[in-house]
Amino acid sequence: MPYLEKLGFHLAGYGCMTCIGNSGDLDEPVAEAIQNSNVIASAVLSGNRNFEGRVNPHTAANYLASPMLVVAYAIAGRVNIDFDTEPLGVANG
């Protein structure tokens, strides 16, 4: 966890705590931007079911992935990334 914590990741809960919508509210400016525009907000989760609003009522496009891919998408900050051609980072040395 120390390396992930340096990137801003922290343990929020176990099991169904976050995947049933208990991940908390979005910041109000973000929620308003989603509601007032044509943005389709998305989430990537490692749960076992997928449907609109699963993570948050404002996330219409939710994708299932392995836990490692969930973290990779979070680091990327978007779901329309091609990991084969767009690396998340480059090692030094």
Backbone as XML, in Angstrom:
<?xml version="1.0"?>
<chain id="A" units="angstrom">
  <residue number="1" name="MET">
    <atom name="N" x="0.793" y="-1.206" z="0.000"/>
    <atom name="CA" x="0.000" y="0.000" z="0.000"/>
    <atom name="C" x="0.843" y="1.281" z="0.000"/>
  </residue>
  <residue number="2" name="PRO">
    <atom name="N" x="2.057" y="1.281" z="0.514"/>
    <atom name="CA" x="2.791" y="2.559" z="0.571"/>
    <atom name="C" x="2.950" y="3.227" z="-0.795"/>
  </residue>
  <residue number="3" name="TYR">
    <atom name="N" x="3.196" y="2.446" z="-1.826"/>
    <atom name="CA" x="3.373" y="3.030" z="-3.159"/>
    <atom name="C" x="2.063" y="3.580" z="-3.697"/>
  </residue>
  <residue number="4" name="LEU">
    <atom name="N" x="0.977" y="2.856" z="-3.455"/>
    <atom name="CA" x="-0.328" y="3.341" z="-3.895"/>
    <atom name="C" x="-0.760" y="4.563" z="-3.090"/>
  </residue>
  <residue number="5" name="GLU">
    <atom name="N" x="-0.432" y="4.585" z="-1.808"/>
    <atom name="CA" x="-0.779" y="5.748" z="-0.987"/>
    <atom name="C" x="-0.056" y="6.997" z="-1.477"/>
  </residue>
  <residue number="6" name="LYS">
    <atom name="N" x="1.157" y="6.845" z="-1.985"/>
    <atom name="CA" x="1.881" y="7.995" z="-2.537"/>
    <atom name="C" x="1.169" y="8.559" z="-3.767"/>
  </residue>
  <residue number="7" name="LEU">
    <atom name="N" x="0.374" y="7.734" z="-4.439"/>
    <atom name="CA" x="-0.398" y="8.175" z="-5.606"/>
    <atom name="C" x="-1.796" y="8.664" z="-5.224"/>
  </residue>
  <residue number="8" name="GLY">
    <atom name="N" x="-2.125" y="8.596" z="-3.928"/>
    <atom name="CA" x="-3.425" y="9.069" z="-3.475"/>
    <atom name="C" x="-4.466" y="7.984" z="-3.265"/>
  </residue>
  <residue number="9" name="PHE">
    <atom name="N" x="-4.067" y="6.720" z="-3.330"/>
    <atom name="CA" x="-4.993" y="5.615" z="-3.102"/>
    <atom name="C" x="-4.960" y="5.219" z="-1.632"/>
  </residue>
  <residue number="10" name="HIS">
    <atom name="N" x="-6.142" y="4.965" z="-1.075"/>
    <atom name="CA" x="-6.243" y="4.543" z="0.314"/>
    <atom name="C" x="-7.321" y="3.484" z="0.429"/>
  </residue>
  <residue number="11" name="LEU">
    <atom name="N" x="-7.233" y="2.657" z="1.431"/>
    <atom name="CA" x="-8.226" y="1.619" z="1.658"/>
    <atom name="C" x="-9.514" y="2.272" z="2.144"/>
  </residue>
  <residue number="12" name="ALA">
    <atom name="N" x="-10.601" y="2.028" z="1.432"/>
    <atom name="CA" x="-11.892" y="2.635" z="1.783"/>
    <atom name="C" x="-12.799" y="1.636" z="2.484"/>
  </residue>
  <residue number="13" name="GLY">
    <atom name="N" x="-12.673" y="0.370" z="2.182"/>
    <atom name="CA" x="-13.536" y="-0.632" z="2.781"/>
    <atom name="C" x="-13.347" y="-1.963" z="2.097"/>
  </residue>
  <residue number="14" name="TYR">
    <atom name="N" x="-13.969" y="-2.964" z="2.642"/>
    <atom name="CA" x="-13.860" y="-4.308" z="2.099"/>
    <atom name="C" x="-15.208" y="-4.774" z="1.560"/>
  </residue>
  <residue number="15" name="GLY">
    <atom name="N" x="-15.158" y="-5.782" z="0.732"/>
    <atom name="CA" x="-16.379" y="-6.435" z="0.273"/>
    <atom name="C" x="-17.305" y="-5.500" z="-0.475"/>
  </residue>
  <residue number="16" name="CYS">
    <atom name="N" x="-18.552" y="-5.497" z="-0.095"/>
    <atom name="CA" x="-19.581" y="-4.746" z="-0.819"/>
    <atom name="C" x="-19.694" y="-3.287" z="-0.397"/>
  </residue>
  <residue number="17" name="MET">
    <atom name="N" x="-18.811" y="-2.818" z="0.446"/>
    <atom name="CA" x="-18.930" y="-1.456" z="0.959"/>
    <atom name="C" x="-19.011" y="-0.419" z="-0.154"/>
  </residue>
  <residue number="18" name="THR">
    <atom name="N" x="-18.121" y="-0.491" z="-1.131"/>
    <atom name="CA" x="-18.130" y="0.524" z="-2.178"/>
    <atom name="C" x="-18.924" y="0.107" z="-3.406"/>
  </residue>
  <residue number="19" name="CYS">
    <atom name="N" x="-19.055" y="-1.170" z="-3.675"/>
    <atom name="CA" x="-19.666" y="-1.575" z="-4.939"/>
    <atom name="C" x="-21.187" y="-1.509" z="-4.919"/>
  </residue>
  <residue number="20" name="ILE">
    <atom name="N" x="-21.796" y="-1.221" z="-3.783"/>
    <atom name="CA" x="-23.257" y="-1.101" z="-3.749"/>
    <atom name="C" x="-23.687" y="0.354" z="-3.664"/>
  </residue>
  <residue number="21" name="GLY">
    <atom name="N" x="-22.786" y="1.251" z="-4.027"/>
    <atom name="CA" x="-23.135" y="2.659" z="-4.032"/>
    <atom name="C" x="-22.738" y="3.397" z="-2.776"/>
  </residue>
  <residue number="22" name="ASN">
    <atom name="N" x="-22.040" y="2.735" z="-1.882"/>
    <atom name="CA" x="-21.616" y="3.378" z="-0.646"/>
    <atom name="C" x="-20.257" y="4.057" z="-0.774"/>
  </residue>
  <residue number="23" name="SER">
    <atom name="N" x="-19.873" y="4.391" z="-1.984"/>
    <atom name="CA" x="-18.576" y="5.017" z="-2.186"/>
    <atom name="C" x="-18.613" y="6.515" z="-1.904"/>
  </residue>
  <residue number="24" name="GLY">
    <atom name="N" x="-19.778" y="7.038" z="-1.621"/>
    <atom name="CA" x="-19.897" y="8.445" z="-1.257"/>
    <atom name="C" x="-20.339" y="9.316" z="-2.411"/>
  </residue>
  <residue number="25" name="ASP">
    <atom name="N" x="-20.651" y="10.541" z="-2.069"/>
    <atom name="CA" x="-21.104" y="11.492" z="-3.073"/>
    <atom name="C" x="-19.933" y="12.028" z="-3.888"/>
  </residue>
  <residue number="26" name="LEU">
    <atom name="N" x="-20.231" y="12.435" z="-5.112"/>
    <atom name="CA" x="-19.246" y="13.150" z="-5.913"/>
    <atom name="C" x="-19.190" y="14.587" z="-5.414"/>
  </residue>
  <residue number="27" name="ASP">
    <atom name="N" x="-18.060" y="15.247" z="-5.619"/>
    <atom name="CA" x="-17.993" y="16.667" z="-5.305"/>
    <atom name="C" x="-19.106" y="17.374" z="-6.071"/>
  </residue>
  <residue number="28" name="GLU">
    <atom name="N" x="-19.754" y="18.320" z="-5.439"/>
    <atom name="CA" x="-20.914" y="18.986" z="-6.037"/>
    <atom name="C" x="-20.631" y="19.576" z="-7.421"/>
  </residue>
  <residue number="29" name="PRO">
    <atom name="N" x="-19.488" y="20.250" z="-7.644"/>
    <atom name="CA" x="-19.225" y="20.765" z="-8.993"/>
    <atom name="C" x="-19.148" y="19.659" z="-10.045"/>
  </residue>
  <residue number="30" name="VAL">
    <atom name="N" x="-18.645" y="18.491" z="-9.651"/>
    <atom name="CA" x="-18.557" y="17.363" z="-10.584"/>
    <atom name="C" x="-19.960" y="16.840" z="-10.892"/>
  </residue>
  <residue number="31" name="ALA">
    <atom name="N" x="-20.761" y="16.647" z="-9.865"/>
    <atom name="CA" x="-22.135" y="16.164" z="-10.062"/>
    <atom name="C" x="-22.932" y="17.140" z="-10.920"/>
  </residue>
  <residue number="32" name="GLU">
    <atom name="N" x="-22.776" y="18.436" z="-10.671"/>
    <atom name="CA" x="-23.486" y="19.434" z="-11.465"/>
    <atom name="C" x="-23.030" y="19.429" z="-12.918"/>
  </residue>
  <residue number="33" name="ALA">
    <atom name="N" x="-21.739" y="19.269" z="-13.135"/>
    <atom name="CA" x="-21.220" y="19.236" z="-14.510"/>
    <atom name="C" x="-21.791" y="18.039" z="-15.269"/>
  </residue>
  <residue number="34" name="ILE">
    <atom name="N" x="-21.904" y="16.902" z="-14.599"/>
    <atom name="CA" x="-22.473" y="15.711" z="-15.240"/>
    <atom name="C" x="-23.938" y="15.948" z="-15.574"/>
  </residue>
  <residue number="35" name="GLN">
    <atom name="N" x="-24.679" y="16.516" z="-14.636"/>
    <atom name="CA" x="-26.113" y="16.740" z="-14.837"/>
    <atom name="C" x="-26.399" y="17.800" z="-15.890"/>
  </residue>
  <residue number="36" name="ASN">
    <atom name="N" x="-25.537" y="18.801" z="-16.009"/>
    <atom name="CA" x="-25.801" y="19.935" z="-16.889"/>
    <atom name="C" x="-25.120" y="19.846" z="-18.251"/>
  </residue>
  <residue number="37" name="SER">
    <atom name="N" x="-24.556" y="18.714" z="-18.573"/>
    <atom name="CA" x="-23.863" y="18.578" z="-19.851"/>
    <atom name="C" x="-24.165" y="17.216" z="-20.464"/>
  </residue>
  <residue number="38" name="ASN">
    <atom name="N" x="-23.531" y="16.952" z="-21.567"/>
    <atom name="CA" x="-23.709" y="15.660" z="-22.233"/>
    <atom name="C" x="-22.642" y="14.652" z="-21.826"/>
  </residue>
  <residue number="39" name="VAL">
    <atom name="N" x="-22.048" y="14.850" z="-20.666"/>
    <atom name="CA" x="-21.001" y="13.950" z="-20.178"/>
    <atom name="C" x="-21.632" y="12.641" z="-19.719"/>
  </residue>
  <residue number="40" name="ILE">
    <atom name="N" x="-21.025" y="11.546" z="-20.108"/>
    <atom name="CA" x="-21.419" y="10.241" z="-19.588"/>
    <atom name="C" x="-20.295" y="9.807" z="-18.656"/>
  </residue>
  <residue number="41" name="ALA">
    <atom name="N" x="-20.531" y="9.961" z="-17.380"/>
    <atom name="CA" x="-19.517" y="9.594" z="-16.392"/>
    <atom name="C" x="-19.437" y="8.081" z="-16.304"/>
  </residue>
  <residue number="42" name="SER">
    <atom name="N" x="-18.223" y="7.592" z="-16.070"/>
    <atom name="CA" x="-18.041" y="6.146" z="-16.003"/>
    <atom name="C" x="-17.267" y="5.768" z="-14.758"/>
  </residue>
  <residue number="43" name="ALA">
    <atom name="N" x="-17.343" y="4.499" z="-14.434"/>
    <atom name="CA" x="-16.597" y="3.929" z="-13.321"/>
    <atom name="C" x="-16.077" y="2.568" z="-13.749"/>
  </residue>
  <residue number="44" name="VAL">
    <atom name="N" x="-14.961" y="2.184" z="-13.176"/>
    <atom name="CA" x="-14.407" y="0.854" z="-13.408"/>
    <atom name="C" x="-14.351" y="0.179" z="-12.049"/>
  </residue>
  <residue number="45" name="LEU">
    <atom name="N" x="-14.975" y="-0.982" z="-11.933"/>
    <atom name="CA" x="-15.035" y="-1.669" z="-10.652"/>
    <atom name="C" x="-14.716" y="-3.143" z="-10.808"/>
  </residue>
  <residue number="46" name="SER">
    <atom name="N" x="-14.334" y="-3.748" z="-9.705"/>
    <atom name="CA" x="-14.010" y="-5.172" z="-9.745"/>
    <atom name="C" x="-15.107" y="-6.004" z="-9.099"/>
  </residue>
  <residue number="47" name="GLY">
    <atom name="N" x="-16.306" y="-5.482" z="-9.071"/>
    <atom name="CA" x="-17.433" y="-6.207" z="-8.490"/>
    <atom name="C" x="-17.904" y="-7.331" z="-9.384"/>
  </residue>
  <residue number="48" name="ASN">
    <atom name="N" x="-18.989" y="-7.939" z="-8.984"/>
    <atom name="CA" x="-19.492" y="-9.078" z="-9.748"/>
    <atom name="C" x="-20.761" y="-8.762" z="-10.529"/>
  </residue>
  <residue number="49" name="ARG">
    <atom name="N" x="-21.252" y="-7.526" z="-10.436"/>
    <atom name="CA" x="-22.434" y="-7.132" z="-11.198"/>
    <atom name="C" x="-22.205" y="-5.745" z="-11.772"/>
  </residue>
  <residue number="50" name="ASN">
    <atom name="N" x="-22.865" y="-5.466" z="-12.855"/>
    <atom name="CA" x="-22.642" y="-4.205" z="-13.546"/>
    <atom name="C" x="-23.979" y="-3.646" z="-14.014"/>
  </residue>
  <residue number="51" name="PHE">
    <atom name="N" x="-24.300" y="-2.453" z="-13.584"/>
    <atom name="CA" x="-25.482" y="-1.778" z="-14.093"/>
    <atom name="C" x="-25.344" y="-0.285" z="-13.845"/>
  </residue>
  <residue number="52" name="GLU">
    <atom name="N" x="-26.125" y="0.479" z="-14.555"/>
    <atom name="CA" x="-26.065" y="1.933" z="-14.447"/>
    <atom name="C" x="-26.294" y="2.371" z="-13.003"/>
  </residue>
  <residue number="53" name="GLY">
    <atom name="N" x="-25.450" y="3.264" z="-12.531"/>
    <atom name="CA" x="-25.579" y="3.775" z="-11.182"/>
    <atom name="C" x="-25.049" y="2.856" z="-10.106"/>
  </residue>
  <residue number="54" name="ARG">
    <atom name="N" x="-24.401" y="1.788" z="-10.476"/>
    <atom name="CA" x="-23.912" y="0.808" z="-9.496"/>
    <atom name="C" x="-22.997" y="1.466" z="-8.465"/>
  </residue>
  <residue number="55" name="VAL">
    <atom name="N" x="-22.077" y="2.298" z="-8.909"/>
    <atom name="CA" x="-21.113" y="2.925" z="-8.020"/>
    <atom name="C" x="-21.664" y="4.235" z="-7.473"/>
  </residue>
  <residue number="56" name="ASN">
    <atom name="N" x="-22.339" y="4.981" z="-8.324"/>
    <atom name="CA" x="-22.890" y="6.280" z="-7.956"/>
    <atom name="C" x="-24.030" y="6.572" z="-8.927"/>
  </residue>
  <residue number="57" name="PRO">
    <atom name="N" x="-25.075" y="7.242" z="-8.486"/>
    <atom name="CA" x="-26.192" y="7.530" z="-9.397"/>
    <atom name="C" x="-25.793" y="8.340" z="-10.630"/>
  </residue>
  <residue number="58" name="HIS">
    <atom name="N" x="-24.650" y="9.038" z="-10.566"/>
    <atom name="CA" x="-24.218" y="9.861" z="-11.686"/>
    <atom name="C" x="-23.336" y="9.108" z="-12.684"/>
  </residue>
  <residue number="59" name="THR">
    <atom name="N" x="-22.962" y="7.880" z="-12.367"/>
    <atom name="CA" x="-22.134" y="7.117" z="-13.307"/>
    <atom name="C" x="-23.013" y="6.199" z="-14.127"/>
  </residue>
  <residue number="60" name="ALA">
    <atom name="N" x="-23.147" y="6.527" z="-15.397"/>
    <atom name="CA" x="-24.029" y="5.761" z="-16.272"/>
    <atom name="C" x="-23.318" y="4.596" z="-16.948"/>
  </residue>
  <residue number="61" name="ALA">
    <atom name="N" x="-22.016" y="4.727" z="-17.163"/>
    <atom name="CA" x="-21.256" y="3.680" z="-17.845"/>
    <atom name="C" x="-20.294" y="3.061" z="-16.841"/>
  </residue>
  <residue number="62" name="ASN">
    <atom name="N" x="-20.559" y="1.837" z="-16.450"/>
    <atom name="CA" x="-19.730" y="1.155" z="-15.468"/>
    <atom name="C" x="-19.146" y="-0.099" z="-16.084"/>
  </residue>
  <residue number="63" name="TYR">
    <atom name="N" x="-17.873" y="-0.311" z="-15.850"/>
    <atom name="CA" x="-17.160" y="-1.421" z="-16.470"/>
    <atom name="C" x="-16.560" y="-2.321" z="-15.403"/>
  </residue>
  <residue number="64" name="LEU">
    <atom name="N" x="-16.614" y="-3.615" z="-15.653"/>
    <atom name="CA" x="-16.004" y="-4.590" z="-14.750"/>
    <atom name="C" x="-14.585" y="-4.885" z="-15.211"/>
  </residue>
  <residue number="65" name="ALA">
    <atom name="N" x="-13.665" y="-4.969" z="-14.256"/>
    <atom name="CA" x="-12.267" y="-5.258" z="-14.574"/>
    <atom name="C" x="-11.610" y="-5.914" z="-13.362"/>
  </residue>
  <residue number="66" name="SER">
    <atom name="N" x="-10.428" y="-6.452" z="-13.570"/>
    <atom name="CA" x="-9.674" y="-7.016" z="-12.460"/>
    <atom name="C" x="-9.237" y="-5.888" z="-11.531"/>
  </residue>
  <residue number="67" name="PRO">
    <atom name="N" x="-8.944" y="-6.189" z="-10.274"/>
    <atom name="CA" x="-8.491" y="-5.138" z="-9.359"/>
    <atom name="C" x="-7.287" y="-4.353" z="-9.878"/>
  </residue>
  <residue number="68" name="MET">
    <atom name="N" x="-6.355" y="-5.031" z="-10.527"/>
    <atom name="CA" x="-5.181" y="-4.323" z="-11.057"/>
    <atom name="C" x="-5.581" y="-3.349" z="-12.165"/>
  </residue>
  <residue number="69" name="LEU">
    <atom name="N" x="-6.522" y="-3.744" z="-13.007"/>
    <atom name="CA" x="-6.978" y="-2.836" z="-14.060"/>
    <atom name="C" x="-7.790" y="-1.674" z="-13.489"/>
  </residue>
  <residue number="70" name="VAL">
    <atom name="N" x="-8.525" y="-1.915" z="-12.414"/>
    <atom name="CA" x="-9.256" y="-0.825" z="-11.768"/>
    <atom name="C" x="-8.276" y="0.267" z="-11.351"/>
  </residue>
  <residue number="71" name="VAL">
    <atom name="N" x="-7.163" y="-0.130" z="-10.748"/>
    <atom name="CA" x="-6.148" y="0.834" z="-10.329"/>
    <atom name="C" x="-5.512" y="1.493" z="-11.554"/>
  </residue>
  <residue number="72" name="ALA">
    <atom name="N" x="-5.242" y="0.727" z="-12.595"/>
    <atom name="CA" x="-4.634" y="1.296" z="-13.802"/>
    <atom name="C" x="-5.542" y="2.351" z="-14.434"/>
  </residue>
  <residue number="73" name="TYR">
    <atom name="N" x="-6.835" y="2.071" z="-14.523"/>
    <atom name="CA" x="-7.764" y="3.064" z="-15.071"/>
    <atom name="C" x="-7.838" y="4.301" z="-14.169"/>
  </residue>
  <residue number="74" name="ALA">
    <atom name="N" x="-7.781" y="4.099" z="-12.867"/>
    <atom name="CA" x="-7.807" y="5.241" z="-11.950"/>
    <atom name="C" x="-6.572" y="6.110" z="-12.132"/>
  </residue>
  <residue number="75" name="ILE">
    <atom name="N" x="-5.419" y="5.495" z="-12.308"/>
    <atom name="CA" x="-4.194" y="6.262" z="-12.543"/>
    <atom name="C" x="-4.302" y="7.010" z="-13.870"/>
  </residue>
  <residue number="76" name="ALA">
    <atom name="N" x="-4.849" y="6.351" z="-14.881"/>
    <atom name="CA" x="-5.004" y="6.988" z="-16.191"/>
    <atom name="C" x="-5.989" y="8.147" z="-16.125"/>
  </residue>
  <residue number="77" name="GLY">
    <atom name="N" x="-7.018" y="8.010" z="-15.287"/>
    <atom name="CA" x="-8.010" y="9.064" z="-15.162"/>
    <atom name="C" x="-9.052" y="9.077" z="-16.261"/>
  </residue>
  <residue number="78" name="ARG">
    <atom name="N" x="-9.089" y="8.018" z="-17.045"/>
    <atom name="CA" x="-10.070" y="7.926" z="-18.128"/>
    <atom name="C" x="-10.208" y="6.467" z="-18.547"/>
  </residue>
  <residue number="79" name="VAL">
    <atom name="N" x="-11.325" y="6.145" z="-19.201"/>
    <atom name="CA" x="-11.538" y="4.769" z="-19.630"/>
    <atom name="C" x="-11.212" y="4.554" z="-21.105"/>
  </residue>
  <residue number="80" name="ASN">
    <atom name="N" x="-11.029" y="5.630" z="-21.837"/>
    <atom name="CA" x="-10.725" y="5.475" z="-23.269"/>
    <atom name="C" x="-9.216" y="5.520" z="-23.504"/>
  </residue>
  <residue number="81" name="ILE">
    <atom name="N" x="-8.521" y="4.651" z="-22.831"/>
    <atom name="CA" x="-7.079" y="4.554" z="-22.964"/>
    <atom name="C" x="-6.726" y="3.198" z="-23.568"/>
  </residue>
  <residue number="82" name="ASP">
    <atom name="N" x="-5.704" y="3.179" z="-24.388"/>
    <atom name="CA" x="-5.189" y="1.936" z="-24.967"/>
    <atom name="C" x="-3.883" y="1.630" z="-24.247"/>
  </residue>
  <residue number="83" name="PHE">
    <atom name="N" x="-3.936" y="0.721" z="-23.292"/>
    <atom name="CA" x="-2.757" y="0.413" z="-22.485"/>
    <atom name="C" x="-1.609" y="-0.168" z="-23.308"/>
  </residue>
  <residue number="84" name="ASP">
    <atom name="N" x="-1.911" y="-0.699" z="-24.486"/>
    <atom name="CA" x="-0.852" y="-1.231" z="-25.352"/>
    <atom name="C" x="-0.003" y="-0.121" z="-25.976"/>
  </residue>
  <residue number="85" name="THR">
    <atom name="N" x="-0.601" y="1.045" z="-26.202"/>
    <atom name="CA" x="0.122" y="2.124" z="-26.865"/>
    <atom name="C" x="0.313" y="3.365" z="-26.007"/>
  </residue>
  <residue number="86" name="GLU">
    <atom name="N" x="-0.361" y="3.431" z="-24.869"/>
    <atom name="CA" x="-0.272" y="4.582" z="-23.974"/>
    <atom name="C" x="0.152" y="4.132" z="-22.570"/>
  </residue>
  <residue number="87" name="PRO">
    <atom name="N" x="1.438" y="4.099" z="-22.304"/>
    <atom name="CA" x="1.889" y="3.626" z="-20.985"/>
    <atom name="C" x="1.488" y="4.592" z="-19.877"/>
  </residue>
  <residue number="88" name="LEU">
    <atom name="N" x="1.270" y="4.046" z="-18.701"/>
    <atom name="CA" x="0.943" y="4.867" z="-17.549"/>
    <atom name="C" x="2.183" y="5.570" z="-16.998"/>
  </residue>
  <residue number="89" name="GLY">
    <atom name="N" x="3.327" y="5.040" z="-17.290"/>
    <atom name="CA" x="4.579" y="5.630" z="-16.811"/>
    <atom name="C" x="5.745" y="4.964" z="-17.506"/>
  </residue>
  <residue number="90" name="VAL">
    <atom name="N" x="6.905" y="5.544" z="-17.302"/>
    <atom name="CA" x="8.119" y="5.003" z="-17.886"/>
    <atom name="C" x="9.138" y="4.864" z="-16.766"/>
  </residue>
  <residue number="91" name="ALA">
    <atom name="N" x="9.745" y="3.718" z="-16.672"/>
    <atom name="CA" x="10.726" y="3.463" z="-15.613"/>
    <atom name="C" x="12.022" y="4.219" z="-15.902"/>
  </residue>
  <residue number="92" name="ASN">
    <atom name="N" x="12.617" y="4.742" z="-14.863"/>
    <atom name="CA" x="13.923" y="5.387" z="-14.978"/>
    <atom name="C" x="15.012" y="4.361" z="-14.737"/>
  </residue>
  <residue number="93" name="GLY">
    <atom name="N" x="16.012" y="4.390" z="-15.601"/>
    <atom name="CA" x="17.164" y="3.521" z="-15.381"/>
    <atom name="C" x="17.104" y="2.266" z="-16.032"/>
  </residue>
</chain>
